[in-house]
Amino acid sequence: MKREQIFRQTKRLGQNFLNDPNILRKICAAAKLREEDQVIEIGPGKGSLTEHLALGASAVTAIEKDTRLRTFLDEKFAESENVRFVYEDVLKGSFSRFSTGGKMKLVSNLPYNISSQILLKLLDERELFSKIVVMLQKEVAQRISSPKGRKSYGSLSVFLQSCFSVELAFRVSRHAFYPVPEVDSAVVVLDPLKEPVFPVSNEKTFRTVTRHAFSSRRKIIRNSLGNFFEREAVERALSDSGIDQGRRAESLSVEEFARLADSFRKINQ
Ligand code: SAM
């Protein structure tokens, strides 16, 4: 029996492999691959996306945690000089190790169980990338691309939209995967903004204020922030940034969160 047939997918590692060539092509098209592109892929699995990426890019570095795939991948890509595999946990170590100078693209069908952690890591390392294209669980994709005012709008949406234009490119049925997962998926394109919405020096406060604002979604923002900061400071920051004291976090735009964080910074100076 071939190695391919006896490999058992591990749920813990989010191993649902894509086997629809149309979807693989659509992902590459969304990444707008060019001959000179350096691409990072997280979790190549059995290399179906890797194969397509290698056709359109100059080089692909694929990071895979599951070392059981090593022999299979090494054999499958023995002739592909522009593909290299790194067997490690993507959450450890910086992507900067793989940079050859210019900005890279990141294209991946993410392991869904750690997708939020990966998105936060990409946010922290955004300077390295010119474009990020990721397949996610549909609900996560909707959350991060959500406009204000929806239930799905939360701190992760605000964090990502403060630094990227976030577009839900297309949805993907669960039946495009093997084994068929319990959820549907969607592909999201993240294009870095020229400048983040907040002043760079204030990123830490921006994240803290946003996270605290969403900590009790049913409360008005003055009360949810009041659990973490002096009430007087909260009221002053809201009024300095022109935000009504009675609003709820999900009604604030990304720019309003940036203004609010800036007011907190000025109060604490
Ligand atoms: N790219 C393949 C495809 O589209 O068919 C596989 C995608 S599968 C959803 C996710 C892949 O990420 C699996 O191969 C899994 O082993 C790998 N993975 C899971 N956790 C990882 C981690 N912490 N670091 C690197 N790879 C990981």
PDB file of C-alpha atoms and ligand atoms in Angstrom:
ATOM      1  CA  MET A   1       0.000   0.000   0.000  1.00  0.00           C
ATOM      2  CA  LYS A   2       1.282   3.489  -0.783  1.00  0.00           C
ATOM      3  CA  ARG A   3       2.276   5.742   2.109  1.00  0.00           C
ATOM      4  CA  GLU A   4      -0.403   8.211   0.986  1.00  0.00           C
ATOM      5  CA  GLN A   5      -3.142   5.666   1.614  1.00  0.00           C
ATOM      6  CA  ILE A   6      -2.083   4.692   5.109  1.00  0.00           C
ATOM      7  CA  PHE A   7      -1.548   8.208   6.496  1.00  0.00           C
ATOM      8  CA  ARG A   8      -4.055   8.913   9.236  1.00  0.00           C
ATOM      9  CA  GLN A   9      -5.134  12.505   9.675  1.00  0.00           C
ATOM     10  CA  THR A  10      -4.969  13.962  13.165  1.00  0.00           C
ATOM     11  CA  LYS A  11      -7.924  16.069  14.289  1.00  0.00           C
ATOM     12  CA  ARG A  12      -5.806  17.810  16.927  1.00  0.00           C
ATOM     13  CA  LEU A  13      -3.645  19.255  14.137  1.00  0.00           C
ATOM     14  CA  GLY A  14      -6.659  20.410  12.100  1.00  0.00           C
ATOM     15  CA  GLN A  15      -5.765  17.999   9.311  1.00  0.00           C
ATOM     16  CA  ASN A  16      -8.529  18.412   6.759  1.00  0.00           C
ATOM     17  CA  PHE A  17      -6.858  18.306   3.397  1.00  0.00           C
ATOM     18  CA  LEU A  18      -8.096  20.206   0.355  1.00  0.00           C
ATOM     19  CA  ASN A  19      -8.650  18.129  -2.699  1.00  0.00           C
ATOM     20  CA  ASP A  20     -10.568  20.385  -5.077  1.00  0.00           C
ATOM     21  CA  PRO A  21      -8.229  21.736  -7.800  1.00  0.00           C
ATOM     22  CA  ASN A  22     -10.618  24.615  -8.583  1.00  0.00           C
ATOM     23  CA  ILE A  23     -10.435  25.894  -5.019  1.00  0.00           C
ATOM     24  CA  LEU A  24      -6.632  25.530  -5.024  1.00  0.00           C
ATOM     25  CA  ARG A  25      -6.465  27.603  -8.206  1.00  0.00           C
ATOM     26  CA  LYS A  26      -8.827  30.216  -6.755  1.00  0.00           C
ATOM     27  CA  ILE A  27      -6.631  30.560  -3.649  1.00  0.00           C
ATOM     28  CA  CYS A  28      -3.553  31.153  -5.841  1.00  0.00           C
ATOM     29  CA  ALA A  29      -5.500  33.667  -7.947  1.00  0.00           C
ATOM     30  CA  ALA A  30      -6.522  35.533  -4.770  1.00  0.00           C
ATOM     31  CA  ALA A  31      -2.817  35.703  -3.834  1.00  0.00           C
ATOM     32  CA  LYS A  32      -2.061  37.300  -7.243  1.00  0.00           C
ATOM     33  CA  LEU A  33       1.135  35.264  -7.449  1.00  0.00           C
ATOM     34  CA  ARG A  34       3.999  36.647  -9.475  1.00  0.00           C
ATOM     35  CA  GLU A  35       7.161  34.919 -10.653  1.00  0.00           C
ATOM     36  CA  GLU A  36       9.341  36.780  -8.181  1.00  0.00           C
ATOM     37  CA  ASP A  37       7.184  36.055  -5.116  1.00  0.00           C
ATOM     38  CA  GLN A  38       8.591  34.440  -1.989  1.00  0.00           C
ATOM     39  CA  VAL A  39       5.736  32.529  -0.382  1.00  0.00           C
ATOM     40  CA  ILE A  40       5.332  31.127   3.116  1.00  0.00           C
ATOM     41  CA  GLU A  41       2.775  28.368   3.577  1.00  0.00           C
ATOM     42  CA  ILE A  42       1.639  27.217   7.004  1.00  0.00           C
ATOM     43  CA  GLY A  43       0.710  23.518   7.228  1.00  0.00           C
ATOM     44  CA  PRO A  44       1.307  22.022   3.772  1.00  0.00           C
ATOM     45  CA  GLY A  45      -0.278  18.714   4.814  1.00  0.00           C
ATOM     46  CA  LYS A  46       0.123  16.493   1.758  1.00  0.00           C
ATOM     47  CA  GLY A  47       1.224  19.413  -0.366  1.00  0.00           C
ATOM     48  CA  SER A  48      -1.790  19.983  -2.609  1.00  0.00           C
ATOM     49  CA  LEU A  49      -1.699  23.778  -2.159  1.00  0.00           C
ATOM     50  CA  THR A  50       2.121  23.749  -2.101  1.00  0.00           C
ATOM     51  CA  GLU A  51       2.148  22.246  -5.594  1.00  0.00           C
ATOM     52  CA  HIS A  52      -0.019  25.052  -6.976  1.00  0.00           C
ATOM     53  CA  LEU A  53       1.967  27.751  -5.154  1.00  0.00           C
ATOM     54  CA  ALA A  54       5.265  26.389  -6.495  1.00  0.00           C
ATOM     55  CA  LEU A  55       3.975  26.768 -10.070  1.00  0.00           C
ATOM     56  CA  GLY A  56       3.331  30.497  -9.664  1.00  0.00           C
ATOM     57  CA  ALA A  57       6.026  31.727  -7.261  1.00  0.00           C
ATOM     58  CA  SER A  58       9.785  31.967  -7.143  1.00  0.00           C
ATOM     59  CA  ALA A  59      10.119  30.057  -3.861  1.00  0.00           C
ATOM     60  CA  VAL A  60       7.846  28.398  -1.322  1.00  0.00           C
ATOM     61  CA  THR A  61       8.780  27.725   2.304  1.00  0.00           C
ATOM     62  CA  ALA A  62       6.238  25.433   3.917  1.00  0.00           C
ATOM     63  CA  ILE A  63       6.140  25.005   7.700  1.00  0.00           C
ATOM     64  CA  GLU A  64       4.633  21.726   8.911  1.00  0.00           C
ATOM     65  CA  LYS A  65       4.421  20.508  12.495  1.00  0.00           C
ATOM     66  CA  ASP A  66       3.611  16.881  11.712  1.00  0.00           C
ATOM     67  CA  THR A  67       6.919  15.137  11.042  1.00  0.00           C
ATOM     68  CA  ARG A  68       5.051  11.990   9.914  1.00  0.00           C
ATOM     69  CA  LEU A  69       4.550  13.841   6.604  1.00  0.00           C
ATOM     70  CA  ARG A  70       8.283  14.369   6.048  1.00  0.00           C
ATOM     71  CA  THR A  71       9.049  11.288   3.952  1.00  0.00           C
ATOM     72  CA  PHE A  72       5.903  11.713   1.879  1.00  0.00           C
ATOM     73  CA  LEU A  73       6.547  15.401   1.184  1.00  0.00           C
ATOM     74  CA  ASP A  74      10.258  14.956   0.537  1.00  0.00           C
ATOM     75  CA  GLU A  75       9.478  12.264  -2.053  1.00  0.00           C
ATOM     76  CA  LYS A  76       6.622  14.174  -3.669  1.00  0.00           C
ATOM     77  CA  PHE A  77       8.684  17.356  -4.057  1.00  0.00           C
ATOM     78  CA  ALA A  78      12.074  15.750  -4.766  1.00  0.00           C
ATOM     79  CA  GLU A  79      12.186  17.429  -8.187  1.00  0.00           C
ATOM     80  CA  SER A  80      10.853  20.819  -7.072  1.00  0.00           C
ATOM     81  CA  GLU A  81      13.845  23.039  -6.498  1.00  0.00           C
ATOM     82  CA  ASN A  82      11.822  26.043  -5.381  1.00  0.00           C
ATOM     83  CA  VAL A  83      10.075  24.277  -2.475  1.00  0.00           C
ATOM     84  CA  ARG A  84      11.513  23.746   0.969  1.00  0.00           C
ATOM     85  CA  PHE A  85       9.893  22.251   4.051  1.00  0.00           C
ATOM     86  CA  VAL A  86      10.559  23.253   7.629  1.00  0.00           C
ATOM     87  CA  TYR A  87       9.259  20.817  10.228  1.00  0.00           C
ATOM     88  CA  GLU A  88       8.303  22.801  13.284  1.00  0.00           C
ATOM     89  CA  ASP A  89       5.485  24.472  15.167  1.00  0.00           C
ATOM     90  CA  VAL A  90       4.573  27.674  13.322  1.00  0.00           C
ATOM     91  CA  LEU A  91       3.802  29.407  16.621  1.00  0.00           C
ATOM     92  CA  LYS A  92       7.472  29.112  17.635  1.00  0.00           C
ATOM     93  CA  GLY A  93      10.011  31.421  16.043  1.00  0.00           C
ATOM     94  CA  SER A  94       9.610  34.404  13.761  1.00  0.00           C
ATOM     95  CA  PHE A  95       8.776  34.343  10.047  1.00  0.00           C
ATOM     96  CA  SER A  96      11.646  36.802   9.580  1.00  0.00           C
ATOM     97  CA  ARG A  97      14.044  33.818   9.423  1.00  0.00           C
ATOM     98  CA  PHE A  98      12.634  32.978   5.994  1.00  0.00           C
ATOM     99  CA  SER A  99      12.895  36.440   4.513  1.00  0.00           C
ATOM    100  CA  THR A 100      15.429  37.092   1.800  1.00  0.00           C
ATOM    101  CA  GLY A 101      15.005  40.838   2.007  1.00  0.00           C
ATOM    102  CA  GLY A 102      11.806  41.849   0.188  1.00  0.00           C
ATOM    103  CA  LYS A 103       8.284  41.379   1.471  1.00  0.00           C
ATOM    104  CA  MET A 104       6.813  37.888   1.324  1.00  0.00           C
ATOM    105  CA  LYS A 105       3.319  36.545   0.700  1.00  0.00           C
ATOM    106  CA  LEU A 106       1.689  34.141   3.113  1.00  0.00           C
ATOM    107  CA  VAL A 107      -0.805  31.679   1.657  1.00  0.00           C
ATOM    108  CA  SER A 108      -2.321  28.926   3.763  1.00  0.00           C
ATOM    109  CA  ASN A 109      -5.199  26.660   4.523  1.00  0.00           C
ATOM    110  CA  LEU A 110      -4.765  27.228   8.253  1.00  0.00           C
ATOM    111  CA  PRO A 111      -5.075  24.643  11.029  1.00  0.00           C
ATOM    112  CA  TYR A 112      -8.402  25.931  12.391  1.00  0.00           C
ATOM    113  CA  ASN A 113      -7.749  25.000  16.024  1.00  0.00           C
ATOM    114  CA  ILE A 114      -4.976  27.623  16.255  1.00  0.00           C
ATOM    115  CA  SER A 115      -6.184  30.102  13.612  1.00  0.00           C
ATOM    116  CA  SER A 116      -6.723  33.017  16.042  1.00  0.00           C
ATOM    117  CA  GLN A 117      -3.223  32.595  17.488  1.00  0.00           C
ATOM    118  CA  ILE A 118      -1.766  32.520  13.973  1.00  0.00           C
ATOM    119  CA  LEU A 119      -3.727  35.638  12.957  1.00  0.00           C
ATOM    120  CA  LEU A 120      -2.368  37.507  15.996  1.00  0.00           C
ATOM    121  CA  LYS A 121       1.152  36.373  15.138  1.00  0.00           C
ATOM    122  CA  LEU A 122       0.684  37.602  11.558  1.00  0.00           C
ATOM    123  CA  LEU A 123      -0.561  40.905  12.923  1.00  0.00           C
ATOM    124  CA  ASP A 124       2.601  41.253  15.023  1.00  0.00           C
ATOM    125  CA  GLU A 125       4.803  40.346  12.055  1.00  0.00           C
ATOM    126  CA  ARG A 126       2.798  42.226   9.405  1.00  0.00           C
ATOM    127  CA  GLU A 127       5.830  44.238   8.253  1.00  0.00           C
ATOM    128  CA  LEU A 128       7.182  41.084   6.584  1.00  0.00           C
ATOM    129  CA  PHE A 129       4.239  40.537   4.245  1.00  0.00           C
ATOM    130  CA  SER A 130       2.854  42.217   1.135  1.00  0.00           C
ATOM    131  CA  LYS A 131      -0.261  40.012   1.119  1.00  0.00           C
ATOM    132  CA  ILE A 132      -1.814  37.299   3.275  1.00  0.00           C
ATOM    133  CA  VAL A 133      -4.372  34.826   1.937  1.00  0.00           C
ATOM    134  CA  VAL A 134      -5.814  32.352   4.414  1.00  0.00           C
ATOM    135  CA  MET A 135      -8.551  29.748   4.479  1.00  0.00           C
ATOM    136  CA  LEU A 136     -10.430  29.862   7.776  1.00  0.00           C
ATOM    137  CA  GLN A 137     -13.518  28.467   9.398  1.00  0.00           C
ATOM    138  CA  LYS A 138     -16.378  30.472   7.854  1.00  0.00           C
ATOM    139  CA  GLU A 139     -17.411  32.029  11.182  1.00  0.00           C
ATOM    140  CA  VAL A 140     -13.858  33.257  11.866  1.00  0.00           C
ATOM    141  CA  ALA A 141     -13.630  34.669   8.340  1.00  0.00           C
ATOM    142  CA  GLN A 142     -16.931  36.508   8.893  1.00  0.00           C
ATOM    143  CA  ARG A 143     -15.751  37.741  12.272  1.00  0.00           C
ATOM    144  CA  ILE A 144     -12.505  39.278  11.069  1.00  0.00           C
ATOM    145  CA  SER A 145     -14.078  40.884   7.991  1.00  0.00           C
ATOM    146  CA  SER A 146     -17.179  42.066   9.847  1.00  0.00           C
ATOM    147  CA  PRO A 147     -18.182  45.728   9.699  1.00  0.00           C
ATOM    148  CA  LYS A 148     -19.070  47.459  12.984  1.00  0.00           C
ATOM    149  CA  GLY A 149     -22.553  46.964  14.350  1.00  0.00           C
ATOM    150  CA  ARG A 150     -22.743  43.202  13.815  1.00  0.00           C
ATOM    151  CA  LYS A 151     -22.645  40.518  16.475  1.00  0.00           C
ATOM    152  CA  SER A 152     -19.602  39.019  14.769  1.00  0.00           C
ATOM    153  CA  TYR A 153     -17.624  42.290  15.150  1.00  0.00           C
ATOM    154  CA  GLY A 154     -15.142  41.890  18.015  1.00  0.00           C
ATOM    155  CA  SER A 155     -11.627  42.662  19.170  1.00  0.00           C
ATOM    156  CA  LEU A 156      -9.991  40.406  16.553  1.00  0.00           C
ATOM    157  CA  SER A 157     -11.924  42.233  13.787  1.00  0.00           C
ATOM    158  CA  VAL A 158     -10.748  45.596  15.154  1.00  0.00           C
ATOM    159  CA  PHE A 159      -7.114  44.486  15.588  1.00  0.00           C
ATOM    160  CA  LEU A 160      -6.865  43.121  12.046  1.00  0.00           C
ATOM    161  CA  GLN A 161      -8.855  45.901  10.362  1.00  0.00           C
ATOM    162  CA  SER A 162      -6.631  48.486  12.052  1.00  0.00           C
ATOM    163  CA  CYS A 163      -3.660  47.216  10.017  1.00  0.00           C
ATOM    164  CA  PHE A 164      -5.131  45.449   6.981  1.00  0.00           C
ATOM    165  CA  SER A 165      -7.899  45.812   4.498  1.00  0.00           C
ATOM    166  CA  VAL A 166      -9.742  42.544   5.193  1.00  0.00           C
ATOM    167  CA  GLU A 167     -11.800  40.988   2.403  1.00  0.00           C
ATOM    168  CA  LEU A 168     -13.765  37.753   2.531  1.00  0.00           C
ATOM    169  CA  ALA A 169     -12.922  36.572  -0.999  1.00  0.00           C
ATOM    170  CA  PHE A 170     -15.061  33.432  -1.337  1.00  0.00           C
ATOM    171  CA  ARG A 171     -16.740  30.665   0.638  1.00  0.00           C
ATOM    172  CA  VAL A 172     -15.771  27.014   0.448  1.00  0.00           C
ATOM    173  CA  SER A 173     -18.028  24.073   1.177  1.00  0.00           C
ATOM    174  CA  ARG A 174     -16.898  21.514   3.756  1.00  0.00           C
ATOM    175  CA  HIS A 175     -17.136  18.921   0.977  1.00  0.00           C
ATOM    176  CA  ALA A 176     -13.979  20.303  -0.671  1.00  0.00           C
ATOM    177  CA  PHE A 177     -11.971  18.695   2.170  1.00  0.00           C
ATOM    178  CA  TYR A 178     -10.982  15.216   3.214  1.00  0.00           C
ATOM    179  CA  PRO A 179     -11.988  14.169   5.807  1.00  0.00           C
ATOM    180  CA  VAL A 180     -15.115  16.346   5.582  1.00  0.00           C
ATOM    181  CA  PRO A 181     -14.994  18.721   8.600  1.00  0.00           C
ATOM    182  CA  GLU A 182     -17.994  19.813  10.670  1.00  0.00           C
ATOM    183  CA  VAL A 183     -17.715  23.427   9.496  1.00  0.00           C
ATOM    184  CA  ASP A 184     -17.734  25.404   6.260  1.00  0.00           C
ATOM    185  CA  SER A 185     -14.816  27.588   5.285  1.00  0.00           C
ATOM    186  CA  ALA A 186     -13.968  30.860   3.584  1.00  0.00           C
ATOM    187  CA  VAL A 187     -10.873  32.439   2.104  1.00  0.00           C
ATOM    188  CA  VAL A 188      -9.843  35.850   3.386  1.00  0.00           C
ATOM    189  CA  VAL A 189      -7.390  38.279   1.795  1.00  0.00           C
ATOM    190  CA  LEU A 190      -5.461  40.625   4.081  1.00  0.00           C
ATOM    191  CA  ASP A 191      -3.750  43.569   2.376  1.00  0.00           C
ATOM    192  CA  PRO A 192      -1.573  45.681   4.673  1.00  0.00           C
ATOM    193  CA  LEU A 193      -2.677  49.304   5.004  1.00  0.00           C
ATOM    194  CA  LYS A 194       0.029  51.888   4.259  1.00  0.00           C
ATOM    195  CA  GLU A 195      -0.226  53.026   7.877  1.00  0.00           C
ATOM    196  CA  PRO A 196      -2.112  51.392  10.748  1.00  0.00           C
ATOM    197  CA  VAL A 197      -5.224  53.275  11.838  1.00  0.00           C
ATOM    198  CA  PHE A 198      -3.615  54.109  15.237  1.00  0.00           C
ATOM    199  CA  PRO A 199      -0.298  55.891  15.790  1.00  0.00           C
ATOM    200  CA  VAL A 200       2.280  53.094  15.928  1.00  0.00           C
ATOM    201  CA  SER A 201       3.597  54.229  19.307  1.00  0.00           C
ATOM    202  CA  ASN A 202       0.155  53.558  20.754  1.00  0.00           C
ATOM    203  CA  GLU A 203      -0.440  49.963  19.597  1.00  0.00           C
ATOM    204  CA  LYS A 204      -0.294  48.476  23.096  1.00  0.00           C
ATOM    205  CA  THR A 205      -2.929  50.868  24.503  1.00  0.00           C
ATOM    206  CA  PHE A 206      -5.058  50.409  21.364  1.00  0.00           C
ATOM    207  CA  ARG A 207      -5.138  46.640  21.928  1.00  0.00           C
ATOM    208  CA  THR A 208      -5.750  46.896  25.676  1.00  0.00           C
ATOM    209  CA  VAL A 209      -8.601  49.398  25.322  1.00  0.00           C
ATOM    210  CA  THR A 210     -10.218  47.394  22.501  1.00  0.00           C
ATOM    211  CA  ARG A 211      -9.980  44.086  24.361  1.00  0.00           C
ATOM    212  CA  HIS A 212     -11.427  45.598  27.565  1.00  0.00           C
ATOM    213  CA  ALA A 213     -14.196  47.369  25.637  1.00  0.00           C
ATOM    214  CA  PHE A 214     -15.405  44.035  24.243  1.00  0.00           C
ATOM    215  CA  SER A 215     -15.007  42.170  27.547  1.00  0.00           C
ATOM    216  CA  SER A 216     -18.695  42.575  28.470  1.00  0.00           C
ATOM    217  CA  ARG A 217     -20.497  43.037  25.205  1.00  0.00           C
ATOM    218  CA  ARG A 218     -23.883  43.707  26.724  1.00  0.00           C
ATOM    219  CA  LYS A 219     -22.630  46.598  28.842  1.00  0.00           C
ATOM    220  CA  ILE A 220     -22.240  50.130  27.584  1.00  0.00           C
ATOM    221  CA  ILE A 221     -18.628  50.984  26.930  1.00  0.00           C
ATOM    222  CA  ARG A 222     -18.299  53.313  29.947  1.00  0.00           C
ATOM    223  CA  ASN A 223     -19.130  50.383  32.233  1.00  0.00           C
ATOM    224  CA  SER A 224     -17.085  47.703  30.474  1.00  0.00           C
ATOM    225  CA  LEU A 225     -14.011  49.973  30.467  1.00  0.00           C
ATOM    226  CA  GLY A 226     -14.858  51.013  34.038  1.00  0.00           C
ATOM    227  CA  ASN A 227     -14.035  47.464  35.154  1.00  0.00           C
ATOM    228  CA  PHE A 228     -10.405  48.035  34.167  1.00  0.00           C
ATOM    229  CA  PHE A 229      -9.686  51.763  34.381  1.00  0.00           C
ATOM    230  CA  GLU A 230     -10.542  54.603  36.784  1.00  0.00           C
ATOM    231  CA  ARG A 231     -14.093  55.691  36.028  1.00  0.00           C
ATOM    232  CA  GLU A 232     -13.019  59.323  35.783  1.00  0.00           C
ATOM    233  CA  ALA A 233     -10.369  58.485  33.180  1.00  0.00           C
ATOM    234  CA  VAL A 234     -12.901  56.484  31.150  1.00  0.00           C
ATOM    235  CA  GLU A 235     -15.408  59.317  31.103  1.00  0.00           C
ATOM    236  CA  ARG A 236     -12.758  61.838  30.159  1.00  0.00           C
ATOM    237  CA  ALA A 237     -11.277  59.653  27.405  1.00  0.00           C
ATOM    238  CA  LEU A 238     -14.725  59.046  25.909  1.00  0.00           C
ATOM    239  CA  SER A 239     -15.592  62.710  25.975  1.00  0.00           C
ATOM    240  CA  ASP A 240     -12.140  63.804  24.606  1.00  0.00           C
ATOM    241  CA  SER A 241     -12.596  61.426  21.692  1.00  0.00           C
ATOM    242  CA  GLY A 242     -16.173  62.532  21.017  1.00  0.00           C
ATOM    243  CA  ILE A 243     -17.724  59.138  21.773  1.00  0.00           C
ATOM    244  CA  ASP A 244     -21.072  59.019  23.542  1.00  0.00           C
ATOM    245  CA  GLN A 245     -20.762  57.433  27.014  1.00  0.00           C
ATOM    246  CA  GLY A 246     -23.783  55.198  26.393  1.00  0.00           C
ATOM    247  CA  ARG A 247     -22.550  53.387  23.277  1.00  0.00           C
ATOM    248  CA  ARG A 248     -21.657  49.707  23.127  1.00  0.00           C
ATOM    249  CA  ALA A 249     -18.279  48.420  21.901  1.00  0.00           C
ATOM    250  CA  GLU A 250     -19.687  46.819  18.760  1.00  0.00           C
ATOM    251  CA  SER A 251     -20.975  50.209  17.527  1.00  0.00           C
ATOM    252  CA  LEU A 252     -17.502  51.803  17.494  1.00  0.00           C
ATOM    253  CA  SER A 253     -15.550  51.980  14.244  1.00  0.00           C
ATOM    254  CA  VAL A 254     -11.873  51.002  14.111  1.00  0.00           C
ATOM    255  CA  GLU A 255     -11.004  54.719  13.845  1.00  0.00           C
ATOM    256  CA  GLU A 256     -13.042  55.481  16.971  1.00  0.00           C
ATOM    257  CA  PHE A 257     -11.110  52.812  18.905  1.00  0.00           C
ATOM    258  CA  ALA A 258      -7.887  54.452  17.699  1.00  0.00           C
ATOM    259  CA  ARG A 259      -9.103  57.873  18.881  1.00  0.00           C
ATOM    260  CA  LEU A 260     -10.200  56.474  22.216  1.00  0.00           C
ATOM    261  CA  ALA A 261      -6.833  54.756  22.771  1.00  0.00           C
ATOM    262  CA  ASP A 262      -5.101  58.008  21.919  1.00  0.00           C
ATOM    263  CA  SER A 263      -7.169  59.890  24.503  1.00  0.00           C
ATOM    264  CA  PHE A 264      -6.237  57.286  27.160  1.00  0.00           C
ATOM    265  CA  ARG A 265      -2.555  57.704  26.253  1.00  0.00           C
ATOM    266  CA  LYS A 266      -2.774  61.481  26.621  1.00  0.00           C
ATOM    267  CA  ILE A 267      -4.535  61.200  29.979  1.00  0.00           C
ATOM    268  CA  ASN A 268      -1.814  58.859  31.282  1.00  0.00           C
ATOM    269  CA  GLN A 269       1.090  60.991  30.047  1.00  0.00           C
TER     270      GLN A 269
HETATM  271  N1  SAM B   1      -2.383  22.694   3.168  1.00  0.00           N
HETATM  272  C1  SAM B   1      -3.000  21.392   3.289  1.00  0.00           C
HETATM  273  C2  SAM B   1      -4.230  21.336   2.432  1.00  0.00           C
HETATM  274  O1  SAM B   1      -4.767  22.408   2.113  1.00  0.00           O
HETATM  275  O2  SAM B   1      -4.662  20.244   2.077  1.00  0.00           O
HETATM  276  C3  SAM B   1      -3.316  21.026   4.743  1.00  0.00           C
HETATM  277  C4  SAM B   1      -4.121  22.021   5.520  1.00  0.00           C
HETATM  278  S1  SAM B   1      -4.670  21.402   7.077  1.00  0.00           S
HETATM  279  C5  SAM B   1      -6.150  22.330   7.275  1.00  0.00           C
HETATM  280  C6  SAM B   1      -3.619  22.175   8.279  1.00  0.00           C
HETATM  281  C7  SAM B   1      -2.162  21.702   8.300  1.00  0.00           C
HETATM  282  O3  SAM B   1      -1.457  22.418   9.331  1.00  0.00           O
HETATM  283  C8  SAM B   1      -1.957  20.222   8.634  1.00  0.00           C
HETATM  284  O4  SAM B   1      -1.052  19.660   7.721  1.00  0.00           O
HETATM  285  C9  SAM B   1      -1.363  20.219  10.049  1.00  0.00           C
HETATM  286  O5  SAM B   1      -0.493  19.120  10.303  1.00  0.00           O
HETATM  287  C10 SAM B   1      -0.606  21.533  10.045  1.00  0.00           C
HETATM  288  N2  SAM B   1      -0.394  22.100  11.395  1.00  0.00           N
HETATM  289  C11 SAM B   1      -1.213  22.014  12.482  1.00  0.00           C
HETATM  290  N3  SAM B   1      -0.702  22.698  13.510  1.00  0.00           N
HETATM  291  C12 SAM B   1       0.469  23.236  13.074  1.00  0.00           C
HETATM  292  C13 SAM B   1       1.471  24.045  13.692  1.00  0.00           C
HETATM  293  N4  SAM B   1       1.364  24.449  14.970  1.00  0.00           N
HETATM  294  N5  SAM B   1       2.560  24.408  12.949  1.00  0.00           N
HETATM  295  C14 SAM B   1       2.679  24.020  11.632  1.00  0.00           C
HETATM  296  N6  SAM B   1       1.761  23.246  11.018  1.00  0.00           N
HETATM  297  C15 SAM B   1       0.679  22.864  11.715  1.00  0.00           C
END
